[in-house]
Amino acid sequence: MSEQRIPHARDIRKWASELGFQQLGITDTSLDKAEARLFEWLNDGFHGSMDYMHRHGTKRSRPADLVPGTLRVISVRMDYFPPDCTPIETVLDNPALGFISRYALGRDYHKLMRKRLQQLAGKITAETGDFGYRVFVDSAPVLEKPLAEKAGLGWIGKHTNLINQSAGSWFFLGEIYTNLPLPVDSPSTESHCGTCTACIDICPTDAIVAPYQLDARRCISYLTIELQGAIPVEFRPLIGNRIYGCDDCQLVCPWNRFSTPTREPDFNTRQPLDAPELVELLLWDEPTFLRRTEGSAIRRIGYRRWLRNIAVALGNGPHSKAAMQALASRKGLDSMVDEHIDWALARLSD
């Protein structure tokens, strides 16, 4: 039996670039330090209601436990910031508008990047013959940021997002787990955050409890996307008009002055949701919500959480007859949503 041909890393990088990825790195599977940090984070309860983080055990931090035979991880990044969207500050400064995290304005990245990674694996297969691999895009227990850091794509900043020195942090990550013994890249061993605390200082809910340490239970992205039940009352006023995620920590990061808008057309704003009117959004019925969020990551939160988030945002805005009427018109659809509507109506009535 002939020995399997191993492709050159430069060829894999070239193929990745042709598929729209801005960078590719290769690393081994040793994540001992990241695993220790993960278990400490879980023991502190910072994962909130994301119980699946516990259930996966070591599969998240030991790639070969998730995909037996894995020797290397190919890590890629793809810029996503849409070039055509309303400035973030413009939306946040207008309480009549709803803010949606910029990663969610385009097509759902999971499907697009997974397809591109499959295509990259196909190009490798054409070179090597069949080989063992699986692709992941935020879809399985994978420590994507520590892997990307080890693969040389950047460093994990104080806000716990990955930062690239020449591209900032407005990008998605994806991985190919493989049994090919590819040469590995040098890891990003140095943080370039220095003494900067901009991300910590700006966080509306003080979710960055220490440098490089995030309490998800306080994070607006968690509260508006991951949390399925009621948003704790203490955090509702702090959410402002953010109805899907929060980009504040990235907005103020000095390294994002080097970021560039995405060149991927599918990440351009698909619907006019970069500066939407909150009252209009609340009046969407469920079929409208499903139609207007088709192909978008926003759909994952479902209609009731969508209404919940908008109700909180309206409750944080100024009193208006239109807001009061819109809120009242959505009463009776769901008890959890009703609780947030009642909270908003009480705020607007004070």
Coordinates of C-alpha atoms in Angstrom, one line a residue:
M1 CA 0.0 0.0 0.0
S2 CA 1.5 3.4 -1.1
E3 CA 2.1 6.1 1.5
Q4 CA -0.5 8.8 1.6
R5 CA 0.6 12.1 0.0
I6 CA 0.6 15.0 2.5
P7 CA -0.3 18.4 0.8
H8 CA 1.9 21.4 1.3
A9 CA 0.5 23.9 3.8
R10 CA 1.1 26.7 1.2
D11 CA -1.3 24.9 -1.2
I12 CA -4.0 24.5 1.5
R13 CA -3.6 28.3 2.3
K14 CA -4.0 29.1 -1.4
W15 CA -7.1 27.0 -1.7
A16 CA -8.6 28.6 1.4
S17 CA -7.9 32.0 0.0
E18 CA -9.7 31.1 -3.2
L19 CA -12.7 30.0 -1.2
G20 CA -12.9 33.4 0.5
F21 CA -11.1 32.8 3.8
Q22 CA -8.8 35.6 4.9
Q23 CA -6.4 33.4 6.9
L24 CA -5.7 29.7 7.6
G25 CA -3.5 28.2 10.3
I26 CA -2.7 24.6 11.4
T27 CA -2.2 23.4 15.0
D28 CA -1.9 20.2 17.0
T29 CA -4.6 19.1 19.4
S30 CA -2.9 19.9 22.8
L31 CA -5.1 22.3 24.7
D32 CA -4.1 21.6 28.3
K33 CA -4.1 25.3 29.4
A34 CA -7.3 26.1 27.7
E35 CA -8.9 23.0 29.2
A36 CA -7.9 24.2 32.7
R37 CA -9.4 27.6 32.0
L38 CA -12.6 26.0 30.7
F39 CA -13.2 23.9 33.7
E40 CA -12.5 26.8 36.0
W41 CA -15.0 28.9 34.1
L42 CA -17.6 26.1 34.3
N43 CA -17.0 25.6 38.0
D44 CA -17.5 29.4 38.6
G45 CA -21.0 28.9 36.9
F46 CA -20.2 31.6 34.3
H47 CA -21.9 29.5 31.6
G48 CA -25.3 30.2 33.0
S49 CA -28.0 28.0 31.5
M50 CA -25.8 26.6 28.8
D51 CA -25.8 23.2 30.5
Y52 CA -24.4 21.5 27.3
M53 CA -21.0 23.1 28.2
H54 CA -20.8 20.7 31.1
R55 CA -22.3 17.6 29.4
H56 CA -19.6 17.4 26.7
G57 CA -16.9 16.8 29.2
T58 CA -13.5 16.7 27.6
K59 CA -14.8 16.5 24.0
R60 CA -14.5 20.3 23.8
S61 CA -10.9 20.5 24.9
R62 CA -9.6 17.2 23.5
P63 CA -10.3 17.1 19.7
A64 CA -9.5 13.4 19.5
D65 CA -12.2 12.7 22.1
L66 CA -14.7 14.3 19.8
V67 CA -13.3 12.9 16.5
P68 CA -11.1 9.8 17.1
G69 CA -7.9 9.9 15.2
T70 CA -7.6 13.7 15.0
L71 CA -4.0 14.8 14.8
R72 CA -4.3 18.3 13.5
V73 CA -6.8 21.2 13.4
I74 CA -7.0 23.5 10.4
S75 CA -8.4 26.8 11.6
V76 CA -9.7 29.5 9.3
R77 CA -11.2 33.0 9.7
M78 CA -13.5 35.0 7.5
D79 CA -14.3 38.7 7.8
Y80 CA -18.0 39.5 8.3
F81 CA -18.5 43.2 9.0
P82 CA -21.0 44.4 6.4
P83 CA -19.9 47.4 4.3
D84 CA -23.3 48.8 3.8
C85 CA -24.7 49.0 7.4
T86 CA -25.7 52.0 9.5
P87 CA -22.9 53.0 11.9
I88 CA -23.3 51.2 15.3
E89 CA -23.2 54.4 17.3
T90 CA -26.1 55.9 15.2
V91 CA -28.3 53.0 16.2
L92 CA -27.3 52.8 19.8
D93 CA -27.9 56.5 20.2
N94 CA -31.5 56.4 18.9
P95 CA -33.8 54.6 21.4
A96 CA -36.5 54.2 18.8
L97 CA -34.2 51.9 16.8
G98 CA -33.2 48.3 17.6
F99 CA -29.6 47.2 17.5
I100 CA -28.7 43.8 16.0
S101 CA -25.1 42.5 16.3
R102 CA -23.4 43.1 12.9
Y103 CA -22.5 39.4 12.4
A104 CA -26.2 38.6 12.1
L105 CA -27.2 41.1 9.4
G106 CA -26.1 38.8 6.5
R107 CA -26.7 35.2 5.7
D108 CA -26.3 32.6 8.4
Y109 CA -22.6 32.1 8.6
H110 CA -22.9 28.5 9.8
K111 CA -24.1 27.2 6.5
L112 CA -21.9 29.3 4.3
M113 CA -18.6 28.6 6.1
R114 CA -19.5 24.9 6.5
K115 CA -20.0 24.6 2.8
R116 CA -16.7 26.4 2.1
L117 CA -14.8 24.2 4.5
Q118 CA -16.3 21.1 2.8
Q119 CA -15.0 22.5 -0.5
L120 CA -11.6 23.0 1.1
A121 CA -11.6 19.4 2.3
G122 CA -12.6 18.3 -1.2
K123 CA -9.5 20.1 -2.6
I124 CA -7.3 18.4 -0.1
T125 CA -8.9 15.0 -1.0
A126 CA -8.1 15.6 -4.6
E127 CA -4.5 15.9 -3.6
T128 CA -4.2 13.2 -1.0
G129 CA -7.0 10.8 -1.7
D130 CA -9.5 10.0 1.0
F131 CA -8.6 11.1 4.5
G132 CA -10.3 11.4 7.8
Y133 CA -11.8 14.8 8.6
R134 CA -14.8 16.7 10.0
V135 CA -15.7 20.3 9.6
F136 CA -17.1 22.6 12.3
V137 CA -18.5 26.1 12.4
D138 CA -19.7 26.9 15.9
S139 CA -21.8 23.7 15.7
A140 CA -20.1 21.2 18.1
P141 CA -18.1 21.2 21.3
V142 CA -15.0 22.9 19.9
L143 CA -12.7 25.4 21.6
E144 CA -12.4 27.4 18.4
K145 CA -10.7 30.5 19.9
P146 CA -7.9 28.6 21.7
L147 CA -7.4 26.5 18.6
A148 CA -7.2 29.6 16.4
E149 CA -4.8 31.2 18.8
K150 CA -2.5 28.1 18.7
A151 CA -2.8 28.1 14.9
G152 CA -1.4 31.7 14.7
L153 CA -4.6 33.5 13.7
G154 CA -4.5 36.0 16.6
W155 CA -4.7 36.2 20.4
I156 CA -7.6 36.1 22.8
G157 CA -8.3 39.6 24.0
K158 CA -9.5 40.8 27.4
H159 CA -13.1 40.5 26.1
T160 CA -12.4 36.8 25.3
N161 CA -12.8 37.3 21.5
L162 CA -9.9 36.5 19.1
I163 CA -8.0 39.6 17.9
N164 CA -5.8 39.7 14.8
Q165 CA -3.1 42.3 14.7
S166 CA -3.8 43.3 11.1
A167 CA -7.6 42.6 10.9
G168 CA -9.2 43.3 14.3
S169 CA -11.9 40.9 15.5
W170 CA -14.9 41.2 13.1
F171 CA -14.5 37.7 11.7
F172 CA -15.9 34.2 12.0
L173 CA -13.9 31.1 12.8
G174 CA -14.2 27.5 11.5
E175 CA -12.3 24.3 11.7
I176 CA -11.4 21.1 10.0
Y177 CA -10.4 18.2 12.3
T178 CA -8.1 15.8 10.4
N179 CA -5.9 12.8 10.8
L180 CA -3.4 14.2 8.3
P181 CA 0.0 14.9 10.1
L182 CA 0.3 18.3 8.6
P183 CA 3.1 20.7 9.7
V184 CA 1.9 23.1 12.4
D185 CA 2.1 26.9 12.5
S186 CA 3.6 29.0 15.3
P187 CA 1.0 29.9 17.9
S188 CA 0.1 33.5 18.9
T189 CA 1.8 33.4 22.3
E190 CA 1.7 37.2 23.0
S191 CA -1.3 39.3 23.9
H192 CA -1.2 42.8 22.4
C193 CA -3.9 44.2 24.6
G194 CA -1.3 45.9 26.8
T195 CA -2.8 48.1 29.5
C196 CA -5.9 48.9 27.5
T197 CA -9.2 48.2 29.3
A198 CA -11.6 49.8 26.8
C199 CA -13.7 46.6 26.4
I200 CA -14.0 46.1 30.1
D201 CA -15.0 49.7 30.7
I202 CA -17.6 49.9 28.0
C203 CA -19.5 46.7 28.8
P204 CA -23.0 47.8 29.7
T205 CA -23.6 45.0 32.2
D206 CA -20.0 44.5 33.6
A207 CA -19.9 41.0 32.1
I208 CA -16.1 41.1 31.7
V209 CA -15.5 40.5 35.4
A210 CA -11.7 40.5 35.0
P211 CA -9.3 40.7 32.0
Y212 CA -9.8 37.6 29.8
Q213 CA -12.7 36.4 32.0
L214 CA -16.4 36.7 30.9
D215 CA -19.4 35.9 33.0
A216 CA -21.9 34.9 30.3
R217 CA -24.8 35.3 32.7
R218 CA -24.3 39.1 32.6
C219 CA -23.5 39.3 28.8
I220 CA -26.1 40.9 26.6
S221 CA -25.3 38.4 23.8
Y222 CA -26.2 35.6 26.2
L223 CA -29.2 37.4 27.6
T224 CA -30.8 38.2 24.2
I225 CA -29.7 35.0 22.3
E226 CA -28.8 32.1 24.5
L227 CA -31.1 32.6 27.5
Q228 CA -34.5 31.0 26.8
G229 CA -36.5 32.2 29.7
A230 CA -37.1 35.6 31.4
I231 CA -34.3 38.2 31.3
P232 CA -33.3 39.0 34.9
V233 CA -34.9 42.4 35.9
E234 CA -31.6 43.8 37.0
F235 CA -30.2 43.6 33.5
R236 CA -33.2 44.9 31.5
P237 CA -32.5 48.6 31.9
L238 CA -28.8 48.0 31.0
I239 CA -29.7 46.3 27.7
G240 CA -30.8 49.5 26.2
N241 CA -32.0 49.0 22.6
R242 CA -29.9 45.9 21.9
I243 CA -32.3 43.3 20.7
Y244 CA -29.9 40.6 19.3
G245 CA -26.4 40.5 20.7
C246 CA -24.0 43.3 21.6
D247 CA -20.9 44.6 19.8
D248 CA -19.8 47.2 22.3
C249 CA -16.6 45.5 23.3
Q250 CA -15.5 45.1 19.7
L251 CA -16.7 48.6 18.8
V252 CA -14.2 50.2 21.2
C253 CA -11.3 47.8 20.6
P254 CA -8.4 49.8 19.1
W255 CA -7.3 46.9 17.0
N256 CA -10.5 47.2 15.0
R257 CA -9.2 50.3 13.3
F258 CA -7.3 47.8 11.1
S259 CA -10.4 45.8 10.2
T260 CA -11.8 45.9 6.7
P261 CA -15.4 45.2 5.5
T262 CA -16.2 41.8 4.3
R263 CA -15.7 40.9 0.7
E264 CA -18.3 38.1 1.0
P265 CA -21.6 39.3 -0.6
D266 CA -23.6 36.9 1.5
F267 CA -22.5 38.8 4.6
N268 CA -23.9 42.1 3.3
T269 CA -27.1 43.3 5.0
R270 CA -29.9 41.0 3.7
Q271 CA -32.9 42.8 5.1
P272 CA -33.1 46.5 6.3
L273 CA -32.3 45.4 9.9
D274 CA -29.2 47.5 10.5
A275 CA -31.3 50.3 11.9
P276 CA -34.9 49.0 12.3
E277 CA -37.8 50.8 14.1
L278 CA -38.6 48.9 17.3
V279 CA -42.4 49.5 17.1
E280 CA -42.4 48.1 13.5
L281 CA -40.5 45.0 14.6
L282 CA -42.8 44.3 17.5
L283 CA -45.8 44.4 15.2
W284 CA -44.5 41.5 13.0
D285 CA -46.6 38.4 13.4
E286 CA -44.8 35.1 13.5
P287 CA -45.0 34.3 9.7
T288 CA -43.5 37.8 9.0
F289 CA -40.7 37.1 11.5
L290 CA -39.9 33.8 9.8
R291 CA -40.0 35.3 6.4
R292 CA -37.9 38.3 7.2
T293 CA -35.3 36.2 9.1
E294 CA -35.1 33.4 6.5
G295 CA -31.4 32.4 6.0
S296 CA -30.4 34.5 9.0
A297 CA -28.8 33.5 12.3
I298 CA -31.5 35.7 14.0
R299 CA -34.1 33.0 13.4
R300 CA -32.4 30.7 15.9
I301 CA -33.9 32.7 18.9
G302 CA -37.5 32.1 17.7
Y303 CA -40.5 34.4 17.8
R304 CA -41.1 34.6 21.5
R305 CA -37.5 35.6 22.4
W306 CA -37.7 38.1 19.5
L307 CA -40.7 39.7 21.1
R308 CA -39.2 39.5 24.6
N309 CA -36.1 41.4 23.5
I310 CA -38.0 44.1 21.6
A311 CA -40.3 44.6 24.6
V312 CA -37.3 45.2 26.8
A313 CA -35.8 47.7 24.3
L314 CA -39.1 49.6 24.1
G315 CA -39.3 49.7 27.8
N316 CA -35.9 51.4 27.9
G317 CA -37.0 54.1 25.4
P318 CA -39.1 57.2 25.7
H319 CA -42.8 57.1 26.3
S320 CA -44.9 57.2 23.1
K321 CA -48.4 56.3 22.2
A322 CA -47.2 54.1 19.4
A323 CA -44.9 52.1 21.7
M324 CA -47.7 51.7 24.3
Q325 CA -50.2 50.5 21.7
A326 CA -47.7 48.1 20.1
L327 CA -46.8 46.5 23.4
A328 CA -50.4 46.2 24.4
S329 CA -51.3 44.6 21.1
R330 CA -48.8 41.7 21.7
K331 CA -50.2 40.8 25.1
G332 CA -51.7 37.3 25.5
L333 CA -49.4 35.4 23.0
D334 CA -47.0 33.9 25.7
S335 CA -46.8 34.3 29.4
M336 CA -43.0 34.8 29.4
V337 CA -43.4 37.6 26.7
D338 CA -46.3 39.1 28.7
E339 CA -44.1 39.5 31.7
H340 CA -41.6 41.6 29.7
I341 CA -44.4 43.6 28.1
D342 CA -45.9 44.4 31.5
W343 CA -42.4 45.5 32.7
A344 CA -42.0 47.7 29.6
L345 CA -45.5 49.2 30.0
A346 CA -44.9 50.0 33.6
R347 CA -41.6 51.7 32.7
L348 CA -43.3 53.8 30.0
S349 CA -46.1 54.7 32.3
D350 CA -43.9 56.1 35.1

